[in-house]
XYZ file of C-alpha atoms in Angstrom:
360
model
C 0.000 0.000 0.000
C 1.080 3.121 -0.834
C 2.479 5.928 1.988
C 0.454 8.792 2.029
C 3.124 11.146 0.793
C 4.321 8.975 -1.821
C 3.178 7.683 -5.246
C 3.430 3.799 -5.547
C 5.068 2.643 -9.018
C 1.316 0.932 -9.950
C -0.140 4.500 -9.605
C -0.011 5.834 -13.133
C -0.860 9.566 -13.979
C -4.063 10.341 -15.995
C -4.470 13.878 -16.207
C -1.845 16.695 -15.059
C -2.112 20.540 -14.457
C -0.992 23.524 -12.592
C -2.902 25.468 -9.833
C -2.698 27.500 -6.665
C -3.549 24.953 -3.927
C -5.710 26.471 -0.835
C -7.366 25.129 2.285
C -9.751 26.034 4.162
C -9.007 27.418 7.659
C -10.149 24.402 9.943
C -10.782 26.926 12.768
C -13.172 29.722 11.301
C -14.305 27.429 8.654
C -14.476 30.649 6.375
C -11.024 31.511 4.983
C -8.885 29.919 2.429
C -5.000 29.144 3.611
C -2.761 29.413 0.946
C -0.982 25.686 1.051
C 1.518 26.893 -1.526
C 3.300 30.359 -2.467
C 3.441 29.150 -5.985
C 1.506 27.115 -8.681
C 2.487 23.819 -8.315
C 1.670 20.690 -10.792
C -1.972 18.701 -9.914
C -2.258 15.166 -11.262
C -5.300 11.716 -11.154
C -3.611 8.925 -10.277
C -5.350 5.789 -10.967
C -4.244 2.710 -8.639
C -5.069 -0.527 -10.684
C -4.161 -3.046 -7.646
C -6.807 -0.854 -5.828
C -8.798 0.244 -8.086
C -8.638 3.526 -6.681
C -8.357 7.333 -8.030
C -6.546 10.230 -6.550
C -5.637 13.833 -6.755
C -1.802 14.161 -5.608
C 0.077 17.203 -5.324
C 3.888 17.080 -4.176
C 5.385 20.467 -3.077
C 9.008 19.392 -2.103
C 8.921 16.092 -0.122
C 5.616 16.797 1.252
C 2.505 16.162 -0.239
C -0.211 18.972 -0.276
C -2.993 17.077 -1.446
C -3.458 13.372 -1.055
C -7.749 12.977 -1.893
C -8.993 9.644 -2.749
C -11.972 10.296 -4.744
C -15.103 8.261 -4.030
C -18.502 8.598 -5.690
C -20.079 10.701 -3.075
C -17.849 14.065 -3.659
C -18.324 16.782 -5.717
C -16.299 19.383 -7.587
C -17.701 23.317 -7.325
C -16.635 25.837 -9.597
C -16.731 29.316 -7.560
C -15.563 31.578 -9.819
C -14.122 31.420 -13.552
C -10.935 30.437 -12.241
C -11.520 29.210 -9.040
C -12.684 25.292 -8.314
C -13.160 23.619 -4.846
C -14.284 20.125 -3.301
C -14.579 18.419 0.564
C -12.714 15.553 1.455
C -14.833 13.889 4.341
C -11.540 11.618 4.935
C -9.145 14.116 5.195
C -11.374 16.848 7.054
C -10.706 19.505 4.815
C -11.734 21.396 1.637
C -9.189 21.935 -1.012
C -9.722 24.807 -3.237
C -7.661 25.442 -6.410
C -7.125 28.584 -8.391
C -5.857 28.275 -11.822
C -4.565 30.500 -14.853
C -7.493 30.181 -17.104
C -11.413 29.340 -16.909
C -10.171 26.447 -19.674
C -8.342 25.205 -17.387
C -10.826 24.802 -14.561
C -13.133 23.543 -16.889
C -10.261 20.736 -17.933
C -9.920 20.082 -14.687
C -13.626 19.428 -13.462
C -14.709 17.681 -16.572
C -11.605 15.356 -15.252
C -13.263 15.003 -11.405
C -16.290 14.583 -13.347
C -15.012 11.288 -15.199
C -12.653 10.056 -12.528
C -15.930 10.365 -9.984
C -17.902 8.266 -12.604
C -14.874 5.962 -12.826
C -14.967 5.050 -9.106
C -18.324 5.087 -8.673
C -18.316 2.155 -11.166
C -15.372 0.558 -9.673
C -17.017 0.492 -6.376
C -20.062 -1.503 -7.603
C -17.783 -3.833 -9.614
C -16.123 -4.379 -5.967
C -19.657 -5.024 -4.715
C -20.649 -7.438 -7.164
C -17.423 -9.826 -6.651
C -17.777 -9.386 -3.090
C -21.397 -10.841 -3.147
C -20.548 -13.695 -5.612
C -17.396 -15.359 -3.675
C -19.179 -14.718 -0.164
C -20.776 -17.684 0.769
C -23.417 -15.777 3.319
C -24.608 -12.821 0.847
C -24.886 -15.889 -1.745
C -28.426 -16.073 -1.171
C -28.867 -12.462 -1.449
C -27.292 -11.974 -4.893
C -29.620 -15.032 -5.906
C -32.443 -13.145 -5.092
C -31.247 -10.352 -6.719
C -29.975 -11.766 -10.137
C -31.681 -15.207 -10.613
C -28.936 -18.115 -11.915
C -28.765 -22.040 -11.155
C -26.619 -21.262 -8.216
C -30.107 -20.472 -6.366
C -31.120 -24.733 -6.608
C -27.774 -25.684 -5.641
C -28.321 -23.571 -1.829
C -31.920 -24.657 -1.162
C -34.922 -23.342 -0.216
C -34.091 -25.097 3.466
C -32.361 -22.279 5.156
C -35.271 -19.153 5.432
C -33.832 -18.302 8.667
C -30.084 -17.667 7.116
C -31.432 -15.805 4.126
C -33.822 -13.154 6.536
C -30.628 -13.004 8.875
C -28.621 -11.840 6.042
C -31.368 -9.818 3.814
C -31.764 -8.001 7.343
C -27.574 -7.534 7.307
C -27.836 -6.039 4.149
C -30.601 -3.440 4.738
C -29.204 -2.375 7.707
C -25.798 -1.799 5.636
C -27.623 -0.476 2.341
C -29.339 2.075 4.928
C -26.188 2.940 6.717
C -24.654 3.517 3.135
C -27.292 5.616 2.673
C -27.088 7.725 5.899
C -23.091 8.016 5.317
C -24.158 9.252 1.558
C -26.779 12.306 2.617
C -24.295 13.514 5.585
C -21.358 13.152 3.070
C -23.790 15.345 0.591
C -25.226 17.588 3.130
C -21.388 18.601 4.321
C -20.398 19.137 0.481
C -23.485 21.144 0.567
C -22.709 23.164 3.708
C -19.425 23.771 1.907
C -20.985 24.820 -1.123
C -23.743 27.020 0.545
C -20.308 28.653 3.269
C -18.453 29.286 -0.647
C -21.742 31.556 -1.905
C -21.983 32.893 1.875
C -18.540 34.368 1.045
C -18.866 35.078 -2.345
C -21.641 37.386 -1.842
C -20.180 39.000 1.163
C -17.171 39.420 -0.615
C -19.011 41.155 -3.314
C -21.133 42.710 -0.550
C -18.166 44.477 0.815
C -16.934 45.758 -2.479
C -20.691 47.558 -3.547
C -20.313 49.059 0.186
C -17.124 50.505 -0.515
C -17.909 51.558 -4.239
C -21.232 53.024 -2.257
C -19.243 55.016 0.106
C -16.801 55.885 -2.871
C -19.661 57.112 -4.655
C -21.303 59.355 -1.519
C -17.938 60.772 -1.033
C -17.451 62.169 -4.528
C -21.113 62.961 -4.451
C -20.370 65.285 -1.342
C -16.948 66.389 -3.207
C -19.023 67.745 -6.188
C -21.620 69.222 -3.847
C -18.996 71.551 -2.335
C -17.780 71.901 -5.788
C -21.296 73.183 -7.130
C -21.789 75.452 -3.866
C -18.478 77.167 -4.885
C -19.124 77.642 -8.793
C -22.549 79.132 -7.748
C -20.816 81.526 -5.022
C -18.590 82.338 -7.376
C -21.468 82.708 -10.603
C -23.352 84.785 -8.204
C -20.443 86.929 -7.469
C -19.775 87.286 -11.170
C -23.222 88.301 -11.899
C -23.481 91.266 -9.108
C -20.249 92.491 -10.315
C -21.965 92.167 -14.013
C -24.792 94.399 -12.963
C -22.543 96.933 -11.090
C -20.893 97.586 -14.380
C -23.820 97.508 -16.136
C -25.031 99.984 -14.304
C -22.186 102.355 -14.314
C -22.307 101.785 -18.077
C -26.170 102.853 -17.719
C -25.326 105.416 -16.055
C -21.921 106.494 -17.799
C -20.431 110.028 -17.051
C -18.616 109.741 -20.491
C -21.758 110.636 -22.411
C -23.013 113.399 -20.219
C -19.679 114.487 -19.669
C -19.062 115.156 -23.781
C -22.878 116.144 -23.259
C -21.548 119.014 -20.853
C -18.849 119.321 -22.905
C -20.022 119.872 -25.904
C -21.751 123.481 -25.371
C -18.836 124.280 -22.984
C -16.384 124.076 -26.444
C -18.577 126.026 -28.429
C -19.337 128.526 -25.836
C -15.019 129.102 -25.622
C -14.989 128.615 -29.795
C -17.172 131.668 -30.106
C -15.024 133.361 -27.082
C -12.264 133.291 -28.680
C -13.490 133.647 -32.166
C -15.214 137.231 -30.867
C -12.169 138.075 -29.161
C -10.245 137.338 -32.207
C -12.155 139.498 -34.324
C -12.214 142.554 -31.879
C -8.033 141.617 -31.664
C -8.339 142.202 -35.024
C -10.234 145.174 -35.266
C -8.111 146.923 -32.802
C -4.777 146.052 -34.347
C -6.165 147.913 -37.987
C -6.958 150.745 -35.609
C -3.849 150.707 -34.870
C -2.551 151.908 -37.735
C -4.826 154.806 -37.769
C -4.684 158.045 -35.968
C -4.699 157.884 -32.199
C -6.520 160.811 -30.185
C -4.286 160.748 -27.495
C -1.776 159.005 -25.329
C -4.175 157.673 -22.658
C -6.413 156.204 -25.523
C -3.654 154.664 -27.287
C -2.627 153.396 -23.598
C -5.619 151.881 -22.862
C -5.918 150.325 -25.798
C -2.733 148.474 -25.248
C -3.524 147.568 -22.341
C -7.046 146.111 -23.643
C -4.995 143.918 -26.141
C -3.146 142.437 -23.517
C -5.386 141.634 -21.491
C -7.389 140.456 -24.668
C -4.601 138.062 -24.642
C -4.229 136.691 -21.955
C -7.791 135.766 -21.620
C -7.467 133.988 -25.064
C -4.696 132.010 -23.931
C -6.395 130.960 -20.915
C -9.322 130.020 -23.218
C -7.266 128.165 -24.743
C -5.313 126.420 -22.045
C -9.608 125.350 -20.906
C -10.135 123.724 -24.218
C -7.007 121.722 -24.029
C -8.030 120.393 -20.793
C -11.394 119.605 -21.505
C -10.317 117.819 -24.755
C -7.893 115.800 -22.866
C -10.459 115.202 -20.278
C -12.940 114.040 -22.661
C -10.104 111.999 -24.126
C -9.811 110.205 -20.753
C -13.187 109.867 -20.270
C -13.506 108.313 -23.684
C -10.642 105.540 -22.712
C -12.132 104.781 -19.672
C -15.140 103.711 -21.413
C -13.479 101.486 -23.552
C -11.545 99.733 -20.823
C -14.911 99.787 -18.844
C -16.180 97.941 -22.321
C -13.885 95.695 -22.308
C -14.166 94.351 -18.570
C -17.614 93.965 -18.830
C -17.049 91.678 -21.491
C -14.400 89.490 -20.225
C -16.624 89.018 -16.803
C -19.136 88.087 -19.328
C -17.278 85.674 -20.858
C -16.151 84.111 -17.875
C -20.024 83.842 -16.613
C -20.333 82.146 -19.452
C -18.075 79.735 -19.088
C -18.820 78.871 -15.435
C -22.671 78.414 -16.181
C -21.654 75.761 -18.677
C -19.620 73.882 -16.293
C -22.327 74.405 -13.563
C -24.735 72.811 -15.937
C -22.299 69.573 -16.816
C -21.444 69.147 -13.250
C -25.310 69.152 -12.580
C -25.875 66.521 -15.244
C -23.293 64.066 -14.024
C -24.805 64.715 -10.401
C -28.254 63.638 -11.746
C -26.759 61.126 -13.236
C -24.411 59.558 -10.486
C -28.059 59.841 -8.384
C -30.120 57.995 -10.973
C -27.453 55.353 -11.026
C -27.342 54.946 -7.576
């Protein structure tokens, strides 16, 4: 008989692959221990002395998995790459994680097979053991009628009901070992979806609180942009209204008769400049005249230059005026612009809110 670290030399291999080996945690019952830190190589072995299949895996001189497979187990797949079964012998559930879904698939279409394999061996083992026994003779004569049944007798009743009662009690024991065997691969199966789902479970809570997170990221986010959009649009109407109400106009209003009124000054004082220099040339009456006319020249003068020196700095102020507008202008419609642009991010971060909600 073969150790149960060791492959005898009748064991031949049937089916190899590679896999992450895992096993459950005997203690919670919940987790998977990794039994490996690497993929190692997963083979059936078929025992033809036996008549026996198993799953072997050697990890240095120690063997991770030594399951004999009997008819009663079951291989699960848990995921697309992930495959598990109970071994009621060894106390344990083996789980396997491998590269590819093709792979599992390889692999359980294999349990699948070698299962069939020994459930037909068993009853094979059955049948010979009820021929060449002497006492379950009468039994298999009942069961598959042949001349051997003339050659016991009718004589013995109370042998045959002994041993007809033998085998019922056995056949229901078998049975009893079968549904607990089933109901703990169950258990195991039903535990594997318990922590699938709370797996997954955990993962929607955390996307969840992800999710609320941003949502309250993007709600500070919108309270800003409309501060700010609010802010944009009073300082908007302020310059609207200084626009509405811009001095520019009324000052070149004001202006305007102002210039004329110091045009015609100085034209009239022009003309009587004139009109006393071609007197001038004339005859003068007398010295004080001639004085005072000088003097009315002059002074003629000066107030034309100081006319003139007004009308340079009302041009100039008008000027100024007239620039200031402009710049005003173009203020107004850079602020615009950037109201613009903040309404239509406003309204996309709005959508995507609605959005994120709907989905949620």
């Amino acid at each position: 008989m073969a150790r149960p670290d060791k492959v005898t030399f009748m064991e031949q291999p049937i089916f190899s692959t590679r896999a992450h080996i895992f096993q459950i945690d005997p203690s919670t019952k919940r987790n998977w221990i990794p039994a490996s830190k690497h993929a190692l190589t997963v083979s059936y072995f078929y025992d033809a002395t036996r008549n026996v299949y198993r799953i072997i895996s050697v990890g240095g001189t120690k063997a991770i998995i030594n399951s004999t497979i009997t008819p009663n187990m079951t291989f699960t797949k848990t995921s697309q790459k992930f495959g598990q079964w109970a071994d009621s012998r060894a106390n344990t559930v083996y789980g396997l994680g491998f590269a590819s879904e093709q792979h599992l698939s390889q692999f359980a279409e294999k349990f699948q097979e070698v299962k069939e394999a020994a459930r037909l061996a068993r009853e094979k083992s059955q049948d010979k053991t009820e021929l060449t026994s002497p006492a379950l003779s009468l039994t298999s004569q009942q069961i598959y009628p042949s001349p051997i049944i003339s050659s016991n007798g009718p004589g013995d009743d109370k042998l045959f009901r002994s041993q007809s009662a033998d085998m019922e009690m056995t056949t229901e024991r078998e049975r009893v070992k079968k549904m607990l065997s089933e109901g703990s691969v169950c258990e195991v199966q039903w535990e594997a979806e318990f922590f699938t789902l709370q797996d997954s479970n955990s993962k929607l809570v955390a996307a969840l609180h992800e999710a609320n997170a941003n949502v309250e990221q993007w709600k500070k986010q919108l309270a800003a942009y409309q501060e700010e959009t609010e802010a944009l649009r009073i300082r908007v109407a302020e310059l609207e209204a200084k626009r509405g109400h811009d001095p520019s106009g009324e000052t070149k209003e004001a202006a305007s008769p102002a210039l004329e009124e110091l045009e015609q000054l100085v034209k009239a004082k022009d003309e009587e400049l004139q009109q006393l220099k071609s007197q001038k040339g004339g005859r003068w009456e007398g010295n004080e005249e001639s004085e005072e006319t000088f003097q009315k020249v002059q002074d003629l003068e000066r107030r034309n230059k100081d006319l003139e020196h007004r009308l340079r700095l009302a041009e100039q102020t008008l000027a100024e005026t007239l620039a200031e507008r402009d710049k005003m202008y173009h203020e107004v419609s850079k602020v615009a612009e950037i109201m613009d642009m903040k309404i239509f991010e406003l309204n996309e971060l709005r959508q995507d809110l609605a959005k994120l909600v709907e989905s949620n």
